[in-house]
Structures are given as C-alpha cells and as structure tokens.
Coordinates of C-alpha atoms and ligand atoms in Angstrom, one line a residue:
M150 CA 9.1 -95.7 -9.5
T151 CA 5.6 -95.0 -10.5
T152 CA 5.3 -94.0 -13.8
T153 CA 5.6 -97.2 -16.6
Q154 CA 6.6 -95.3 -19.5
P155 CA 9.9 -92.7 -19.2
L156 CA 7.7 -89.2 -20.3
T157 CA 9.6 -87.7 -23.6
D158 CA 10.5 -84.4 -23.3
Q159 CA 7.7 -83.0 -25.1
Q160 CA 5.3 -84.9 -22.0
F161 CA 8.2 -83.1 -19.2
L162 CA 7.7 -79.4 -20.8
Q163 CA 3.3 -79.9 -21.2
R164 CA 3.5 -80.6 -17.6
L165 CA 6.3 -77.8 -16.8
A166 CA 3.5 -75.1 -19.2
E167 CA 0.6 -76.1 -17.3
Q168 CA 2.0 -75.9 -13.8
A169 CA 4.2 -72.3 -14.3
G170 CA 2.2 -69.5 -13.0
K171 CA -0.6 -71.8 -11.0
D172 CA 0.0 -70.6 -7.7
G173 CA 0.6 -67.4 -8.4
T174 CA 4.6 -67.9 -9.2
K175 CA 5.0 -65.1 -10.8
T176 CA 7.5 -66.7 -14.1
F177 CA 10.1 -66.3 -16.7
A178 CA 10.9 -67.8 -20.2
V179 CA 13.2 -70.0 -20.3
T180 CA 14.9 -69.4 -24.5
S181 CA 16.5 -71.7 -27.0
P182 CA 20.3 -70.2 -28.0
A183 CA 19.7 -72.1 -31.2
T184 CA 16.6 -70.6 -32.2
G185 CA 15.7 -67.8 -30.0
Q186 CA 12.3 -69.1 -29.0
T187 CA 11.1 -69.8 -25.6
V188 CA 11.3 -73.2 -24.5
V189 CA 8.7 -73.2 -21.6
D190 CA 8.2 -70.6 -18.8
V191 CA 9.3 -71.8 -15.6
A192 CA 8.6 -69.2 -11.2
D193 CA 10.9 -67.2 -10.6
C194 CA 11.2 -68.1 -7.6
N195 CA 12.0 -65.4 -4.9
A196 CA 13.2 -64.6 -1.4
D197 CA 9.4 -65.9 0.4
H198 CA 9.9 -69.0 -1.7
A199 CA 14.1 -69.3 -0.7
R200 CA 12.3 -69.2 3.3
D201 CA 10.1 -71.2 2.4
A202 CA 12.4 -73.9 0.9
V203 CA 14.7 -73.5 4.3
E204 CA 12.0 -74.2 6.5
R205 CA 11.2 -77.5 4.4
S206 CA 14.7 -78.4 3.7
V207 CA 15.4 -78.3 7.7
K208 CA 11.9 -80.2 8.7
A209 CA 13.4 -82.7 5.8
F210 CA 16.9 -83.2 7.1
D211 CA 15.1 -84.2 10.5
N212 CA 13.7 -86.9 8.9
W213 CA 16.6 -87.7 6.3
R214 CA 19.3 -88.1 8.5
K215 CA 17.7 -90.9 10.4
V216 CA 16.5 -92.6 7.3
N217 CA 19.1 -95.9 7.2
P218 CA 21.7 -95.8 4.7
Y219 CA 20.6 -98.8 2.6
E220 CA 17.2 -97.2 1.9
R221 CA 19.4 -93.8 1.3
S222 CA 21.5 -95.7 -1.1
R223 CA 18.2 -97.8 -2.4
L224 CA 16.7 -94.4 -3.7
L225 CA 19.8 -93.1 -4.8
L226 CA 20.0 -96.1 -7.0
A227 CA 16.5 -96.1 -8.4
W228 CA 17.0 -92.2 -9.0
Y229 CA 20.0 -93.4 -11.1
D230 CA 17.9 -96.0 -12.8
A231 CA 15.1 -93.4 -13.7
I232 CA 17.8 -90.7 -14.8
M233 CA 19.0 -93.1 -17.6
A234 CA 15.7 -94.2 -18.7
H235 CA 15.1 -91.0 -19.1
Q236 CA 18.4 -90.2 -21.4
D237 CA 16.7 -89.3 -24.7
A238 CA 14.7 -87.3 -23.0
I239 CA 16.3 -84.9 -20.5
G240 CA 19.6 -85.2 -22.8
K241 CA 16.9 -82.9 -25.1
I242 CA 15.9 -80.7 -22.2
I243 CA 19.9 -80.0 -21.9
S244 CA 20.1 -79.5 -25.7
A245 CA 17.1 -76.9 -25.6
E246 CA 17.4 -74.6 -22.8
M247 CA 21.4 -74.2 -23.2
G248 CA 22.4 -75.5 -26.9
K249 CA 24.8 -78.5 -26.5
P250 CA 24.5 -80.6 -29.5
V251 CA 21.6 -83.9 -28.4
S252 CA 24.1 -86.5 -28.5
E253 CA 26.6 -84.9 -26.7
A254 CA 23.9 -83.8 -23.9
R255 CA 22.5 -88.1 -24.3
G256 CA 26.3 -88.1 -23.0
E257 CA 26.1 -86.0 -20.3
V258 CA 23.0 -87.6 -18.8
A259 CA 25.2 -90.9 -17.9
Y260 CA 27.5 -88.6 -16.8
A261 CA 25.5 -87.2 -14.5
A262 CA 23.8 -90.7 -13.7
A263 CA 27.3 -92.3 -13.1
F264 CA 27.5 -89.9 -9.7
V265 CA 23.9 -90.7 -8.5
Q266 CA 25.1 -94.3 -8.9
F267 CA 28.2 -94.2 -7.7
Y268 CA 26.8 -91.9 -3.9
G269 CA 24.1 -94.5 -4.3
E270 CA 26.7 -97.5 -4.0
E271 CA 28.9 -95.0 -1.7
A272 CA 26.0 -94.0 0.5
K273 CA 26.7 -97.3 2.4
R274 CA 29.8 -97.4 2.5
I275 CA 30.4 -93.9 5.1
R276 CA 32.5 -95.5 8.1
G277 CA 33.7 -94.3 11.3
E278 CA 37.0 -95.2 12.9
T279 CA 37.9 -96.4 16.5
F280 CA 41.2 -95.5 18.2
S281 CA 42.4 -96.5 21.5
S282 CA 43.3 -93.8 24.4
Q283 CA 45.9 -93.8 27.1
F284 CA 43.5 -94.8 29.4
S285 CA 42.3 -97.9 29.9
H286 CA 38.9 -97.3 30.9
K287 CA 38.3 -94.8 28.1
R288 CA 36.7 -96.2 24.5
L289 CA 37.4 -93.8 21.7
Y290 CA 36.0 -93.4 18.3
A291 CA 35.0 -91.1 15.3
E292 CA 32.2 -91.4 13.4
R293 CA 30.5 -89.0 10.5
M294 CA 27.3 -87.4 10.6
P295 CA 25.5 -85.2 7.6
V296 CA 26.9 -81.7 7.7
G297 CA 23.0 -80.6 7.7
P298 CA 21.0 -79.2 5.4
V299 CA 23.0 -77.9 1.6
Y300 CA 22.5 -74.6 -1.0
A301 CA 23.6 -75.7 -4.2
I302 CA 24.4 -73.5 -7.0
T303 CA 24.8 -74.6 -10.1
P304 CA 26.1 -73.4 -13.7
W305 CA 24.4 -73.6 -16.6
N306 CA 26.9 -75.5 -19.0
F307 CA 26.0 -78.4 -17.9
P308 CA 22.9 -78.4 -16.4
A309 CA 22.9 -82.0 -15.1
A310 CA 26.1 -83.3 -13.7
M311 CA 26.9 -80.2 -11.8
I312 CA 23.6 -80.8 -10.0
T313 CA 24.0 -84.7 -9.3
R314 CA 27.9 -84.1 -8.3
K315 CA 26.9 -82.1 -6.0
V316 CA 22.8 -83.3 -4.6
A317 CA 24.3 -87.5 -4.7
P318 CA 27.2 -87.0 -2.5
A319 CA 24.7 -85.2 -0.1
L320 CA 21.8 -87.0 0.2
A321 CA 24.1 -90.6 0.5
A322 CA 25.3 -88.3 3.6
G323 CA 22.3 -87.6 4.5
C324 CA 21.9 -84.1 3.8
T325 CA 19.3 -82.6 2.1
A326 CA 19.6 -80.3 -0.7
I327 CA 18.1 -76.9 -2.2
V328 CA 19.5 -76.3 -5.3
K329 CA 19.2 -73.3 -7.6
P330 CA 20.1 -73.9 -11.0
A331 CA 21.3 -71.4 -13.4
A332 CA 18.2 -68.9 -14.8
Q333 CA 19.8 -70.2 -18.7
S334 CA 19.1 -74.2 -18.9
P335 CA 17.1 -74.6 -15.4
L336 CA 14.6 -77.2 -16.8
T337 CA 16.5 -80.0 -16.0
A338 CA 17.3 -79.2 -12.7
V339 CA 13.4 -79.5 -12.1
F340 CA 13.5 -82.8 -14.6
L341 CA 15.9 -84.1 -11.9
A342 CA 13.9 -83.3 -9.1
Y343 CA 10.7 -84.7 -10.7
L344 CA 12.8 -87.8 -11.2
W345 CA 13.6 -88.3 -7.6
E346 CA 10.4 -87.6 -6.3
Q347 CA 8.4 -90.4 -8.3
V348 CA 11.1 -92.8 -7.5
G349 CA 10.1 -92.4 -3.7
G350 CA 12.6 -89.4 -2.7
P351 CA 11.4 -86.9 -0.3
A352 CA 9.9 -83.8 -1.8
D353 CA 11.5 -81.8 0.5
A354 CA 15.3 -83.3 0.7
L355 CA 15.7 -82.0 -2.8
S356 CA 14.5 -78.8 -3.5
V357 CA 14.9 -76.2 -6.9
L358 CA 15.0 -73.0 -6.8
T359 CA 14.5 -71.3 -10.7
T360 CA 14.9 -68.0 -10.3
R361 CA 16.1 -64.9 -12.7
D362 CA 16.6 -63.2 -8.8
A363 CA 19.2 -64.9 -7.5
R364 CA 21.0 -62.3 -4.9
G365 CA 17.8 -62.3 -3.4
V366 CA 17.5 -66.4 -2.8
S367 CA 21.8 -66.1 -2.1
E368 CA 21.1 -63.8 0.7
V369 CA 18.1 -65.9 2.0
M370 CA 20.4 -68.7 2.5
F371 CA 23.3 -66.6 3.8
D372 CA 21.5 -65.3 6.2
D373 CA 20.4 -68.4 8.0
V374 CA 22.8 -70.2 10.1
R375 CA 20.3 -73.5 9.4
I376 CA 22.1 -74.3 5.7
R377 CA 25.3 -75.3 6.9
K378 CA 27.2 -75.6 3.1
L379 CA 27.2 -74.5 0.1
T380 CA 28.9 -75.6 -3.0
F381 CA 28.8 -74.0 -5.9
T382 CA 30.4 -74.7 -9.5
G383 CA 30.9 -71.2 -11.8
S384 CA 32.8 -68.5 -11.9
T385 CA 36.0 -67.2 -9.8
S386 CA 34.7 -63.5 -9.4
V387 CA 31.3 -64.9 -8.0
G388 CA 32.7 -68.2 -5.7
R389 CA 34.6 -65.5 -4.3
S390 CA 32.5 -63.2 -3.3
L391 CA 29.9 -66.3 -2.2
Y392 CA 32.6 -67.5 -0.3
A393 CA 32.2 -63.7 2.0
Q394 CA 28.5 -63.8 1.8
A395 CA 28.9 -68.3 3.3
A396 CA 32.0 -66.3 6.0
K397 CA 28.6 -64.7 7.9
T398 CA 26.5 -67.5 9.0
L399 CA 30.3 -70.1 8.7
K400 CA 29.2 -72.4 6.1
K401 CA 31.4 -75.0 5.3
V402 CA 32.1 -74.5 1.3
S403 CA 33.1 -76.1 -1.8
L404 CA 34.1 -73.7 -5.0
E405 CA 34.8 -75.9 -8.3
L406 CA 35.7 -72.4 -10.2
G407 CA 37.0 -71.5 -13.6
G408 CA 40.4 -72.4 -14.8
H409 CA 42.7 -71.6 -17.9
A410 CA 44.0 -75.2 -18.9
P411 CA 47.4 -75.4 -20.4
F412 CA 47.8 -78.5 -23.0
L413 CA 51.5 -79.5 -23.0
I414 CA 52.6 -81.3 -26.4
F415 CA 55.7 -82.7 -26.6
D416 CA 57.9 -83.4 -30.1
D417 CA 57.6 -87.5 -28.4
A418 CA 54.3 -87.2 -29.0
D419 CA 52.1 -89.4 -31.0
L420 CA 50.8 -86.3 -33.3
D421 CA 47.0 -87.6 -34.7
L422 CA 46.1 -88.5 -30.7
A423 CA 47.9 -85.6 -29.6
V424 CA 45.4 -83.6 -31.9
N425 CA 42.2 -86.4 -31.3
E426 CA 42.9 -85.4 -27.2
V427 CA 43.3 -82.0 -28.1
I428 CA 40.1 -81.8 -30.0
A429 CA 38.1 -83.7 -27.7
C430 CA 39.2 -81.5 -24.9
K431 CA 38.8 -78.1 -26.2
F432 CA 35.6 -78.5 -28.3
R433 CA 33.7 -80.4 -26.1
N434 CA 30.5 -78.1 -25.2
A435 CA 32.0 -75.7 -28.4
G436 CA 34.8 -74.8 -25.3
Q437 CA 31.8 -74.0 -22.8
T438 CA 33.7 -76.4 -19.9
C439 CA 35.7 -75.2 -16.6
V440 CA 38.5 -78.2 -17.9
C441 CA 39.1 -77.5 -21.2
T442 CA 41.8 -76.0 -22.6
N443 CA 42.6 -72.7 -23.1
R444 CA 46.3 -72.9 -24.2
V445 CA 48.0 -75.3 -26.7
Y446 CA 51.7 -75.4 -26.1
V447 CA 53.4 -77.1 -28.8
Q448 CA 57.6 -78.2 -28.7
K449 CA 58.6 -76.1 -31.6
G450 CA 59.6 -79.4 -33.6
I451 CA 56.6 -80.5 -34.1
A452 CA 54.6 -76.8 -34.0
D453 CA 53.6 -76.9 -38.3
A454 CA 52.4 -80.4 -38.0
F455 CA 51.2 -80.7 -35.4
T456 CA 49.1 -77.4 -36.9
Q457 CA 48.2 -78.5 -40.3
K458 CA 46.6 -81.9 -38.5
L459 CA 44.4 -79.7 -36.6
V460 CA 43.2 -76.7 -38.3
E461 CA 42.3 -79.9 -41.0
R462 CA 40.0 -81.8 -37.7
V463 CA 38.8 -78.4 -37.2
A464 CA 37.4 -77.5 -40.2
E465 CA 35.6 -81.4 -40.4
L466 CA 33.6 -80.6 -37.1
K467 CA 29.9 -80.0 -37.6
V468 CA 28.8 -76.5 -36.3
G469 CA 25.4 -76.6 -36.4
D470 CA 21.6 -77.2 -34.8
P471 CA 22.3 -78.4 -31.3
A472 CA 18.8 -80.8 -32.0
N473 CA 20.7 -82.4 -35.4
D474 CA 22.1 -86.4 -33.7
A475 CA 25.1 -85.3 -36.1
T476 CA 26.0 -82.2 -34.8
E477 CA 29.3 -81.2 -33.0
I478 CA 29.3 -78.0 -32.0
G479 CA 26.0 -76.0 -31.0
P480 CA 25.7 -72.0 -30.3
L481 CA 27.2 -70.4 -28.0
V482 CA 24.6 -69.5 -24.8
D483 CA 24.0 -66.1 -24.7
A484 CA 25.1 -62.7 -26.4
A485 CA 27.2 -62.2 -23.2
G486 CA 29.1 -65.4 -23.8
L487 CA 29.4 -65.0 -27.8
E488 CA 31.1 -61.4 -27.0
K489 CA 33.3 -62.2 -25.0
V490 CA 34.7 -65.0 -26.9
Q491 CA 35.1 -62.5 -30.1
S492 CA 36.7 -59.9 -28.2
H493 CA 39.5 -62.7 -26.8
V494 CA 40.3 -63.2 -31.0
K495 CA 40.2 -60.1 -31.5
D496 CA 42.6 -58.8 -29.1
A497 CA 44.5 -61.6 -29.7
V498 CA 44.6 -61.1 -33.6
N499 CA 45.2 -56.9 -32.9
K500 CA 48.2 -57.5 -31.3
G501 CA 49.3 -60.2 -33.6
A502 CA 48.2 -63.4 -33.5
Q503 CA 47.3 -65.5 -37.1
L504 CA 44.4 -66.6 -38.0
H505 CA 44.1 -70.0 -39.5
I506 CA 40.8 -71.2 -39.6
G507 CA 37.5 -69.9 -37.9
G508 CA 36.7 -66.3 -36.0
N509 CA 33.3 -65.3 -37.4
A510 CA 30.3 -65.1 -35.7
N511 CA 26.5 -66.4 -37.0
E512 CA 24.3 -65.7 -34.3
L513 CA 25.0 -67.3 -31.4
Y514 CA 27.0 -70.2 -33.4
Y515 CA 31.4 -69.5 -32.8
E516 CA 33.2 -71.2 -35.6
P517 CA 35.4 -73.0 -34.5
T518 CA 39.2 -71.0 -34.5
V519 CA 42.7 -71.9 -33.8
L520 CA 45.2 -68.8 -33.6
T521 CA 48.6 -69.3 -33.9
D522 CA 51.7 -66.6 -32.6
V523 CA 49.8 -66.3 -29.3
R524 CA 51.5 -64.6 -27.1
A525 CA 51.8 -63.3 -23.4
G526 CA 49.7 -60.1 -23.1
M527 CA 47.2 -61.2 -25.0
Q528 CA 43.7 -61.7 -23.2
I529 CA 43.4 -65.3 -24.2
L530 CA 46.5 -66.0 -21.8
E531 CA 44.9 -64.6 -19.4
E532 CA 41.2 -65.0 -19.0
E533 CA 38.5 -68.0 -19.2
T534 CA 37.5 -68.1 -23.1
F535 CA 34.8 -70.0 -22.8
G536 CA 34.2 -70.5 -26.8
P537 CA 35.9 -72.7 -29.5
V538 CA 38.8 -71.0 -29.9
A539 CA 42.3 -73.2 -30.0
P540 CA 45.5 -70.9 -29.3
I541 CA 48.3 -72.6 -29.7
I542 CA 51.3 -70.9 -28.5
L543 CA 54.9 -72.3 -29.4
F544 CA 57.7 -74.0 -26.5
D545 CA 61.5 -75.1 -27.0
T546 CA 62.0 -76.9 -23.5
E547 CA 60.2 -78.8 -21.0
E548 CA 61.1 -76.4 -18.4
E549 CA 60.0 -73.4 -20.5
A550 CA 56.6 -74.9 -21.0
I551 CA 56.3 -76.2 -17.2
H552 CA 56.4 -72.6 -16.7
Q553 CA 54.4 -71.4 -19.1
A554 CA 51.7 -73.8 -17.7
N555 CA 52.2 -72.5 -14.2
D556 CA 52.1 -68.9 -15.0
T557 CA 48.5 -68.2 -14.3
P558 CA 46.3 -67.4 -10.5
Y559 CA 44.2 -70.7 -12.1
G560 CA 45.1 -74.3 -10.9
L561 CA 41.9 -76.8 -12.4
A562 CA 43.3 -78.7 -15.2
A563 CA 46.3 -79.4 -17.3
Y564 CA 47.3 -81.9 -19.6
M565 CA 50.1 -82.9 -21.6
Y566 CA 50.7 -85.2 -24.5
T567 CA 54.4 -87.3 -24.3
N568 CA 55.3 -91.1 -25.0
D569 CA 58.3 -90.3 -22.0
L570 CA 57.4 -92.0 -19.1
R571 CA 60.1 -90.5 -17.1
R572 CA 58.5 -87.0 -18.5
M573 CA 55.8 -88.0 -18.0
H574 CA 55.9 -88.6 -14.3
R575 CA 58.5 -84.9 -14.1
V576 CA 56.4 -82.6 -15.6
S577 CA 52.8 -84.1 -13.9
E578 CA 54.6 -83.5 -10.9
A579 CA 55.0 -79.7 -11.1
L580 CA 52.1 -79.0 -13.0
E581 CA 50.6 -76.9 -10.2
Y582 CA 46.8 -78.0 -11.2
G583 CA 44.4 -80.2 -9.5
I584 CA 43.8 -82.5 -12.1
V585 CA 46.1 -84.2 -15.0
G586 CA 45.2 -85.7 -17.8
V587 CA 48.6 -87.4 -19.5
N588 CA 47.8 -88.9 -23.0
D589 CA 44.0 -88.2 -22.0
G590 CA 41.7 -85.5 -22.7
G591 CA 38.5 -85.7 -20.8
P592 CA 39.9 -87.1 -17.3
S593 CA 36.6 -86.5 -15.2
A594 CA 34.8 -89.4 -14.1
A595 CA 32.6 -89.8 -11.3
Q596 CA 34.1 -91.4 -8.9
A597 CA 37.6 -89.4 -9.1
P598 CA 38.3 -86.3 -7.8
F599 CA 37.4 -83.0 -9.5
G600 CA 38.6 -80.0 -8.6
G601 CA 41.3 -76.9 -8.3
I602 CA 44.0 -75.3 -6.4
K603 CA 44.7 -71.3 -6.6
D604 CA 42.2 -69.5 -7.8
S605 CA 40.2 -72.4 -9.0
G606 CA 38.8 -73.2 -6.0
L607 CA 38.2 -75.0 -2.4
G608 CA 37.5 -79.3 -2.4
R609 CA 36.7 -81.5 -4.3
E610 CA 34.1 -83.6 -6.4
G611 CA 33.7 -86.7 -7.5
G612 CA 34.3 -90.1 -5.4
H613 CA 35.3 -90.5 -2.1
W614 CA 36.1 -86.9 -1.9
G615 CA 33.4 -85.6 -2.8
L616 CA 31.5 -87.6 -0.2
D617 CA 33.5 -86.3 2.5
E618 CA 32.6 -82.7 2.2
F619 CA 29.0 -83.1 3.5
L620 CA 30.0 -85.3 6.2
E621 CA 31.2 -83.8 9.6
V622 CA 33.5 -85.7 12.3
K623 CA 32.3 -86.3 15.5
Y624 CA 34.4 -88.4 18.1
V625 CA 32.7 -89.6 20.8
S626 CA 35.0 -90.5 24.4
V627 CA 32.8 -93.8 26.6
G628 CA 34.2 -93.8 30.1
L629 CA 33.9 -97.4 31.4
R630 CA 34.8 -96.9 35.4
E631 CA 32.7 -98.9 37.6
P632 CA 30.8 -97.1 40.6
A633 CA 33.3 -97.5 43.5
Ligands
SIN177 C1 32.8 -78.4 -16.2 O1 32.8 -77.7 -16.6 O2 33.0 -77.4 -14.2 C2 32.6 -79.7 -15.7 C3 33.2 -80.6 -16.1 C4 34.0 -81.8 -16.4 O3 32.5 -82.6 -15.8 O4 34.6 -81.9 -16.9

C-alpha cells in the first residue's frame, strides 16, 4: 500500500469533489436519504465512457490472465488489508450515500472485505483434473481458465459487499471487471477501486462506471462480444430483461434476484431466541435486503406469546440519524422505496390486517412495523416489500407451513426455528430455496454459497461456487504416439 495513513471519509469526498467534472464529463449529485443534501458530485458516465472502459478492460485482461495466481492472491490480500484499514471511512460513506446505520455499515465493510480475503486465498487453489483415456497413447486433462472481461451491475443496498462478492472471485480467476454501481450509492464502489489501485492492482483490471444512464452504458456491454460475462444483483424484473439482452452475445450469466423469504417458527422453538433472529433477519438494513424475511409463519400455540415479544423488541429499535452509532434503523433509500412500503401496509390493513406497532413515515424514515391477520391476497405476501415490516401469518401443521412457504415464485432464502432435530431435517429438505437458515436469521458468509432458485436467479456467489462462475473448463487431449 502506498498510502501510509488511511483516508478519512471527508478526505475521500474531498478528492472526489476535486475530480468531479475536471475532464469535461457531466456529473450528478449523490444525495443522502437522511438529509436530502448532496454528499458529493460524481461522473455521469455515458456510452462513450463505457466503450472506453471495454477497450481498457479487454487489454488489461490479456495481461491479468497471465499474472501468476500467487501474485493475484498477494494483490487481493493487500486489497483486503486496505479495505479493513478504511473500515470506518467506507462505513461512513455507505451510511451517507444510502442511509444504512453507520455501525451496521462498518459490519458490511468487514463482510465485504471477507470476500476479498477468501478469494485472495482461493486464487492459489484453482485446480484442474487429469483423467484416463481408453487409448494408452493419450493423456487427458481439464484445466480452468478465466471467462474473460466481466460486466457487474451492483445494487444500492449493499454498496460494498455486492461489489466484492462479484469482483474478488473475478479477479482471483484472472478476469477483469467493469462495475456499474447503482446511481443511489456509487461512492463506495469508487472508494474500493481507489484502494485496489493504491495497493498496486492494475487500474484497468477493475473499472467503475458511475452513471444515471444505466441503459446506455449496459447496451454497450451487451453488444460487445468481448465482454464474456454478466453478473447482476437486483430485482427479478430487471434481471429477466438483462438475461435476454445478454443472450445477444451469449454471455455467461449470474443473476442474484429478488426473494420473499418465509420464516417458520414452530411451537417447540425457544421464543426469545426466535424473536432475536427474526429481528436480526427482518430489520437488518431497514428490511432492504433480498434475504430478509417477508413472511413470518408462527404456529398457532405460540402465536400470541411470540407476537407480544416481537412487538416489545420492535418498540425498542432505535430509529434515527444513520450517522449515529446507536441507530438501528435508518431512512429508506428513496421516495420510491417508501411508497412501496406504504402501499403494502395500506393494502394489508385495508384487507383486514391488524397493525400492532409502526405504520407511520416521517420523511424517508418508516417505523418498524408488525402486522398480524395477514392473509393470501394481500400484496405484502406476494411482492418483496423491501422495508421494515414484519407480517405474521398463523399455521396449524408442519405440512401447511411448508406448503405456504413454498407457495411463491421466489426461492432465495427461507428460515425456521425449531428444537426438533427430525423436523429440522424434514422441513429444510422440503423448502424450495437456495439458502435455509435453521435457528439462524443471518446465514450469509463469504465461504458459503449464496443464491436462489426459481425467480430468485441463476448461479451462486460466495465460496468455491462463486469462483466457478468466473472460470471456464478447457479440455486438453495429448497424443503421445511415436513417429513410425
Ligand atoms: C442482498 O440483499 O442481496 C445481500 C444480503 C446478504 O449478502 O446477506
């Protein structure tokens, strides 16, 4: 690392402010959802910038793919150190640009860095295979090669972790990456790319295009056959459209899309622990998380006790300025996000749901909310709310709970709470989801596979599965016949 002292968030913003618009590129303002004030202006890249980024990425790929894996590993681990040295500064930037409470944002930085560390280690472990031939003069093997330059479209809700979860395995595999972060929270991406360069990472191996013209920039990527892979985290509807566009140039695709996670609480569960896990799962990032529970199914025998305890805990959640260390729930990211949450709660209440706590908004802050008497036909049971609302639905039997949990086009994450080992296996096997948390409302980890089935996407991020997404298999057959 060339910087001796880590940058503060203010020094980083100062650098951005000095650079903005200097080369004639238009800029746009990144605003804080907490204050409505501009945090800083950044470049508003267009199709020309995208074309330039492709040229640079393609050229860089030619070198980066040949860099020894031990050197790729060294650079990634140095990047990990740099990110952790800037944990506080990056956490403050995340908090400023998208409203995540700063203590949670620091946690996201550690989570994001864990992907860089994990793939820094994995870079050295990319292995091939030898296998036998039916012909004794032949030797056969399969080796792994990087897929090529990658286009990564990342969401606003995890401005650090969703970048490193894609870019770290890409770089470890020998791919180069062009990242288009969400327009609501592009600053963290710029910060991460800056640190990559600071530790000696080749600049063009990782480019960031901040833009409000997602369509214009993406079109360049989809039309260019040299971009060999699309990796995307975001909504199912956008993912579906990107999948179709990526088909034009037959790119490899990973899609991490929406979820509608059920959380099943059986009457043998330890109620206090179950309430804690539901709080952690539901109210993390103010409910703006693909894997947070959207439907809390509670067995009838414990429903009243569970609801009371949940409401008591929700009442204790500290809503407020995300820059304060004690804050647990910050603002929603923008007016569209707020509108969706409000419309889901209104629809549920109009159709007979009971509001136990919450239900009000103040600017972009939405009170943590608990609803009961939630039934089929309410929007909240069908669409991702992406807000701090816990709808409780009652059930009688295990079969009924499983049926309701699976009755959705989504298949990202599901959770359950039980003390019965046999039930744990039965239910976990029956749940049609990519991730199941058993007595665990936060199963995400750098070394574990993350991803969904059905409308929740394609492919996996994290662990060795996440690295495979950036590797192709090359089969080599060697004939050893001697000349006659
Ligand atoms: C997401 O919301 O997609 C990310 C959540 C996680 O990694 O746990």
